[in-house]
């Protein structure tokens, strides 16, 4: 039996299944609640329960403390309704842009190829299109388990049935070593759900954009680049991609060709541990070398937390407005993307 869930300040209620998180029920009803990782590791989806009771699940004490639970707070991605609910998000400003309902999907693996060190490209043809915004992610369901892992779409939203993912191998990872780098083959059927996340560029903007990615943090940035240029959303884009060595870079020919074809786009690969004929050092230092001032520009950052933190500090030193800096952090394991304005 489902319960009624009302979000304070939003019209109407939606059904909240007792075996689904409040967040999942909201997104399936195309209702907005702030979220990022969807796995209980970032705290972005904290909500206040104004009326009713929830099962909090097993939240990490460092993310949602016992005192916070006692005060009426819960994680929307972990909590399930026990009764009818009225809740209020702590962040009540919805994202600027279209919202797409969360849906279950199935598809066939078209391509599975090694593209860089410990990195594979996975291309899936869906049975039905998935509407999403450039920069969002989907959850791939590991066969024979209830485990889901989060990977950003690298293709633009115009390719709504053919999804491209860039996947880094994780030692001992159930989804990577045990499946994507193990038993998965072209022609296999897979299940997934999406879209998820708030990291996206969807509206035309006056500010030139600086995109900084580390490793497979390139995936959502590739989607943003293709979508933004095709729809004339930004005056120009500078894309920085960092890796330890040349073996970590991929899609170099694609971005070189795009740079040659479109004067609005510039591509900057950077290596931190190998000398070559391109830029070397920390990728964020390369941005500082190229821009004496970042005032009047925007930034989209995606990669390991240390890289994202360094990029935020660097851009602020170059006078970029914090409201124009958006970040998505990839971590090992359950790998939740985390995006928020700085």
Tab-separated table of N, CA, C and O in Angstrom, residues 92-163:
chain	number	residue	atom	x	y	z
A	92	UNK	N	15.467	24.919	-1.193
A	92	UNK	CA	14.162	25.004	-1.852
A	92	UNK	C	14.224	25.690	-3.208
A	92	UNK	O	13.212	26.108	-3.746
A	93	UNK	N	15.424	25.798	-3.792
A	93	UNK	CA	15.561	26.417	-5.106
A	93	UNK	C	15.710	25.316	-6.154
A	93	UNK	O	16.729	24.622	-6.198
A	94	UNK	N	14.705	25.097	-7.004
A	94	UNK	CA	14.793	24.028	-7.998
A	94	UNK	C	15.826	24.354	-9.069
A	94	UNK	O	16.189	25.508	-9.268
A	95	UNK	N	16.321	23.337	-9.768
A	95	UNK	CA	17.321	23.567	-10.811
A	95	UNK	C	16.748	24.381	-11.957
A	95	UNK	O	15.542	24.323	-12.246
A	96	UNK	N	17.605	25.155	-12.597
A	96	UNK	CA	17.197	25.969	-13.737
A	96	UNK	C	17.256	25.115	-14.987
A	96	UNK	O	18.320	24.834	-15.512
A	97	UNK	N	16.106	24.683	-15.465
A	97	UNK	CA	16.087	23.855	-16.658
A	97	UNK	C	15.014	22.788	-16.572
A	97	UNK	O	14.352	22.636	-15.545
A	98	UNK	N	14.835	22.038	-17.636
A	98	UNK	CA	13.791	21.007	-17.647
A	98	UNK	C	14.108	19.877	-16.682
A	98	UNK	O	15.272	19.576	-16.413
A	99	UNK	N	13.062	19.272	-16.145
A	99	UNK	CA	13.209	18.094	-15.298
A	99	UNK	C	12.631	16.905	-16.050
A	99	UNK	O	11.586	16.992	-16.681
A	100	UNK	N	13.318	15.774	-15.929
A	100	UNK	CA	12.906	14.574	-16.648
A	100	UNK	C	12.551	13.490	-15.641
A	100	UNK	O	13.295	13.267	-14.679
A	101	UNK	N	11.437	12.813	-15.825
A	101	UNK	CA	11.045	11.791	-14.854
A	101	UNK	C	12.004	10.612	-14.847
A	101	UNK	O	12.547	10.217	-15.884
A	102	UNK	N	12.227	10.061	-13.660
A	102	UNK	CA	13.042	8.867	-13.503
A	102	UNK	C	12.257	7.671	-14.026
A	102	UNK	O	11.088	7.488	-13.693
A	103	UNK	N	12.907	6.857	-14.849
A	103	UNK	CA	12.254	5.694	-15.438
A	103	UNK	C	13.211	4.504	-15.441
A	103	UNK	O	14.429	4.658	-15.488
A	104	UNK	N	12.631	3.288	-15.406
A	104	UNK	CA	13.400	2.067	-15.607
A	104	UNK	C	13.566	1.834	-17.103
A	104	UNK	O	12.631	2.052	-17.883
A	105	UNK	N	14.762	1.398	-17.500
A	105	UNK	CA	15.039	1.150	-18.908
A	105	UNK	C	15.766	-0.173	-19.073
A	105	UNK	O	16.379	-0.695	-18.136
A	106	UNK	N	15.693	-0.689	-20.281
A	106	UNK	CA	16.469	-1.870	-20.658
A	106	UNK	C	17.079	-1.607	-22.027
A	106	UNK	O	16.552	-0.831	-22.819
A	107	UNK	N	18.209	-2.253	-22.280
A	107	UNK	CA	18.869	-2.032	-23.563
A	107	UNK	C	19.851	-3.125	-23.893
A	107	UNK	O	20.068	-4.056	-23.111
A	108	UNK	N	20.443	-3.001	-25.078
A	108	UNK	CA	21.398	-3.982	-25.589
A	108	UNK	C	22.772	-3.335	-25.739
A	108	UNK	O	22.882	-2.212	-26.241
A	109	UNK	N	23.800	-4.032	-25.302
A	109	UNK	CA	25.162	-3.520	-25.427
A	109	UNK	C	25.579	-3.552	-26.896
A	109	UNK	O	25.607	-4.615	-27.522
A	110	UNK	N	25.893	-2.377	-27.448
A	110	UNK	CA	26.363	-2.277	-28.829
A	110	UNK	C	27.883	-2.276	-28.922
A	110	UNK	O	28.456	-2.818	-29.866
A	111	UNK	N	28.533	-1.634	-27.955
A	111	UNK	CA	29.992	-1.500	-28.000
A	111	UNK	C	30.554	-1.599	-26.597
A	111	UNK	O	29.999	-1.055	-25.641
A	112	UNK	N	31.672	-2.285	-26.469
A	112	UNK	CA	32.415	-2.372	-25.217
A	112	UNK	C	33.886	-2.418	-25.598
A	112	UNK	O	34.374	-3.440	-26.087
A	113	UNK	N	34.574	-1.281	-25.450
A	113	UNK	CA	35.932	-1.176	-25.968
A	113	UNK	C	36.842	-0.479	-24.986
A	113	UNK	O	36.447	0.470	-24.306
A	114	UNK	N	38.101	-0.948	-24.913
A	114	UNK	CA	39.118	-0.281	-24.114
A	114	UNK	C	39.544	0.996	-24.826
A	114	UNK	O	39.932	0.959	-26.006
A	115	UNK	N	39.479	2.132	-24.122
A	115	UNK	CA	39.808	3.409	-24.748
A	115	UNK	C	40.970	4.125	-24.063
A	115	UNK	O	41.542	5.047	-24.632
A	116	UNK	N	41.309	3.726	-22.856
A	116	UNK	CA	42.423	4.309	-22.117
A	116	UNK	C	42.825	3.317	-21.042
A	116	UNK	O	42.238	2.251	-20.904
A	117	UNK	N	43.850	3.673	-20.262
A	117	UNK	CA	44.310	2.786	-19.201
A	117	UNK	C	43.172	2.494	-18.227
A	117	UNK	O	42.605	3.408	-17.614
A	118	UNK	N	42.817	1.214	-18.110
A	118	UNK	CA	41.764	0.767	-17.181
A	118	UNK	C	40.439	1.495	-17.416
A	118	UNK	O	39.671	1.706	-16.478
A	119	UNK	N	40.169	1.847	-18.651
A	119	UNK	CA	38.963	2.606	-18.969
A	119	UNK	C	38.284	2.018	-20.193
A	119	UNK	O	38.960	1.761	-21.205
A	120	UNK	N	36.980	1.839	-20.116
A	120	UNK	CA	36.219	1.289	-21.235
A	120	UNK	C	35.070	2.220	-21.623
A	120	UNK	O	34.497	2.916	-20.773
A	121	UNK	N	34.773	2.186	-22.923
A	121	UNK	CA	33.577	2.846	-23.424
A	121	UNK	C	32.475	1.799	-23.551
A	121	UNK	O	32.665	0.751	-24.182
A	122	UNK	N	31.339	2.075	-22.955
A	122	UNK	CA	30.171	1.206	-23.041
A	122	UNK	C	29.069	1.962	-23.764
A	122	UNK	O	28.687	3.060	-23.338
A	123	UNK	N	28.589	1.409	-24.875
A	123	UNK	CA	27.495	2.018	-25.625
A	123	UNK	C	26.302	1.076	-25.572
A	123	UNK	O	26.432	-0.119	-25.883
A	124	UNK	N	25.167	1.611	-25.166
A	124	UNK	CA	23.950	0.824	-24.988
A	124	UNK	C	22.832	1.412	-25.837
A	124	UNK	O	22.605	2.627	-25.819
A	125	UNK	N	22.150	0.566	-26.575
A	125	UNK	CA	20.959	0.993	-27.313
A	125	UNK	C	19.733	0.636	-26.482
A	125	UNK	O	19.479	-0.545	-26.209
A	126	UNK	N	18.990	1.651	-26.061
A	126	UNK	CA	17.815	1.441	-25.222
A	126	UNK	C	16.619	0.994	-26.050
A	126	UNK	O	16.477	1.356	-27.225
A	127	UNK	N	15.728	0.240	-25.405
A	127	UNK	CA	14.479	-0.140	-26.058
A	127	UNK	C	13.580	1.067	-26.271
A	127	UNK	O	12.876	1.166	-27.279
A	128	UNK	N	13.605	1.990	-25.312
A	128	UNK	CA	12.812	3.213	-25.382
A	128	UNK	C	13.716	4.393	-25.058
A	128	UNK	O	14.666	4.264	-24.282
A	129	UNK	N	13.476	5.570	-25.625
A	129	UNK	CA	14.345	6.714	-25.376
A	129	UNK	C	14.360	7.128	-23.906
A	129	UNK	O	13.379	6.947	-23.179
A	130	UNK	N	15.485	7.679	-23.462
A	130	UNK	CA	15.598	8.273	-22.142
A	130	UNK	C	15.808	9.784	-22.310
A	130	UNK	O	16.818	10.216	-22.857
A	131	UNK	N	14.870	10.568	-21.869
A	131	UNK	CA	15.050	12.012	-21.887
A	131	UNK	C	15.973	12.409	-20.738
A	131	UNK	O	15.786	11.969	-19.607
A	132	UNK	N	16.976	13.241	-21.030
A	132	UNK	CA	17.894	13.683	-19.988
A	132	UNK	C	18.519	15.010	-20.402
A	132	UNK	O	18.400	15.447	-21.557
A	133	UNK	N	19.164	15.660	-19.455
A	133	UNK	CA	19.892	16.895	-19.720
A	133	UNK	C	21.386	16.594	-19.791
A	133	UNK	O	21.880	15.690	-19.106
A	134	UNK	N	22.100	17.347	-20.615
A	134	UNK	CA	23.534	17.127	-20.779
A	134	UNK	C	24.251	17.315	-19.452
A	134	UNK	O	24.216	18.395	-18.865
A	135	UNK	N	24.897	16.251	-18.969
A	135	UNK	CA	25.591	16.278	-17.694
A	135	UNK	C	25.007	15.315	-16.665
A	135	UNK	O	25.658	15.010	-15.669
A	136	UNK	N	23.791	14.806	-16.906
A	136	UNK	CA	23.162	13.904	-15.941
A	136	UNK	C	23.746	12.501	-16.036
A	136	UNK	O	24.544	12.189	-16.914
A	137	UNK	N	23.308	11.630	-15.113
A	137	UNK	CA	23.826	10.269	-15.069
A	137	UNK	C	22.692	9.260	-14.961
A	137	UNK	O	21.530	9.615	-14.720
A	138	UNK	N	23.036	7.991	-15.149
A	138	UNK	CA	22.095	6.885	-14.989
A	138	UNK	C	22.711	5.863	-14.043
A	138	UNK	O	23.920	5.868	-13.797
A	139	UNK	N	21.874	4.994	-13.516
A	139	UNK	CA	22.339	3.891	-12.683
A	139	UNK	C	22.249	2.593	-13.476
A	139	UNK	O	21.182	2.244	-13.978
A	140	UNK	N	23.376	1.906	-13.605
A	140	UNK	CA	23.407	0.599	-14.251
A	140	UNK	C	23.232	-0.473	-13.181
A	140	UNK	O	23.879	-0.432	-12.138
A	141	UNK	N	22.349	-1.433	-13.458
A	141	UNK	CA	22.034	-2.486	-12.492
A	141	UNK	C	22.920	-3.693	-12.757
A	141	UNK	O	22.909	-4.256	-13.862
A	142	UNK	N	23.699	-4.095	-11.761
A	142	UNK	CA	24.562	-5.263	-11.892
A	142	UNK	C	23.689	-6.516	-11.912
A	142	UNK	O	22.894	-6.729	-10.992
A	143	UNK	N	23.796	-7.350	-12.954
A	143	UNK	CA	22.937	-8.537	-13.049
A	143	UNK	C	23.061	-9.456	-11.845
A	143	UNK	O	24.145	-9.626	-11.287
A	144	UNK	N	21.927	-10.011	-11.440
A	144	UNK	CA	21.924	-10.946	-10.329
A	144	UNK	C	22.093	-10.311	-8.975
A	144	UNK	O	22.402	-11.005	-8.001
A	145	UNK	N	21.925	-8.988	-8.892
A	145	UNK	CA	22.085	-8.291	-7.624
A	145	UNK	C	21.116	-7.115	-7.573
A	145	UNK	O	20.425	-6.815	-8.544
A	146	UNK	N	21.102	-6.458	-6.427
A	146	UNK	CA	20.325	-5.224	-6.301
A	146	UNK	C	21.260	-4.016	-6.351
A	146	UNK	O	20.846	-2.898	-6.073
A	147	UNK	N	22.518	-4.254	-6.723
A	147	UNK	CA	23.524	-3.207	-6.737
A	147	UNK	C	23.385	-2.358	-7.995
A	147	UNK	O	23.232	-2.876	-9.105
A	148	UNK	N	23.428	-1.050	-7.819
A	148	UNK	CA	23.422	-0.113	-8.939
A	148	UNK	C	24.650	0.775	-8.834
A	148	UNK	O	25.070	1.148	-7.743
A	149	UNK	N	25.244	1.100	-9.975
A	149	UNK	CA	26.391	1.999	-10.014
A	149	UNK	C	26.070	3.159	-10.954
A	149	UNK	O	25.390	2.991	-11.958
A	150	UNK	N	26.616	4.325	-10.637
A	150	UNK	CA	26.258	5.560	-11.321
A	150	UNK	C	27.324	5.943	-12.341
A	150	UNK	O	28.504	6.040	-11.999
A	151	UNK	N	26.872	6.191	-13.580
A	151	UNK	CA	27.774	6.599	-14.650
A	151	UNK	C	27.102	7.685	-15.476
A	151	UNK	O	25.933	7.562	-15.853
A	152	UNK	N	27.849	8.723	-15.782
A	152	UNK	CA	27.310	9.842	-16.547
A	152	UNK	C	27.228	9.500	-18.028
A	152	UNK	O	28.099	8.823	-18.578
A	153	UNK	N	26.192	10.017	-18.683
A	153	UNK	CA	26.088	9.895	-20.123
A	153	UNK	C	27.111	10.813	-20.785
A	153	UNK	O	27.254	11.973	-20.406
A	154	UNK	N	27.822	10.293	-21.774
A	154	UNK	CA	28.793	11.089	-22.521
A	154	UNK	C	28.219	11.588	-23.838
A	154	UNK	O	28.840	12.424	-24.502
A	155	UNK	N	27.088	11.085	-24.241
A	155	UNK	CA	26.436	11.505	-25.477
A	155	UNK	C	25.488	12.661	-25.199
A	155	UNK	O	25.055	12.865	-24.061
A	156	UNK	N	25.137	13.447	-26.212
A	156	UNK	CA	24.209	14.557	-26.001
A	156	UNK	C	22.771	14.059	-25.879
A	156	UNK	O	22.460	12.937	-26.292
A	157	UNK	N	21.882	14.871	-25.310
A	157	UNK	CA	20.484	14.465	-25.146
A	157	UNK	C	19.767	14.147	-26.455
A	157	UNK	O	18.767	13.435	-26.449
A	158	UNK	N	20.257	14.673	-27.565
A	158	UNK	CA	19.635	14.380	-28.859
A	158	UNK	C	19.744	12.904	-29.219
A	158	UNK	O	18.968	12.395	-30.032
A	159	UNK	N	20.708	12.197	-28.626
A	159	UNK	CA	20.863	10.760	-28.846
A	159	UNK	C	20.240	10.018	-27.661
A	159	UNK	O	20.933	9.426	-26.835
A	160	UNK	N	18.933	10.051	-27.596
A	160	UNK	CA	18.232	9.594	-26.390
A	160	UNK	C	18.073	8.079	-26.307
A	160	UNK	O	17.677	7.565	-25.260
A	161	UNK	N	18.389	7.358	-27.372
A	161	UNK	CA	18.294	5.898	-27.318
A	161	UNK	C	19.665	5.227	-27.328
A	161	UNK	O	19.764	4.041	-27.005
A	162	UNK	N	20.690	5.957	-27.694
A	162	UNK	CA	22.029	5.369	-27.785
A	162	UNK	C	22.920	6.062	-26.754
A	162	UNK	O	23.434	7.143	-26.995
A	163	UNK	N	23.087	5.435	-25.602
A	163	UNK	CA	23.810	6.044	-24.494
A	163	UNK	C	25.262	5.568	-24.473
A	163	UNK	O	25.547	4.388	-24.669
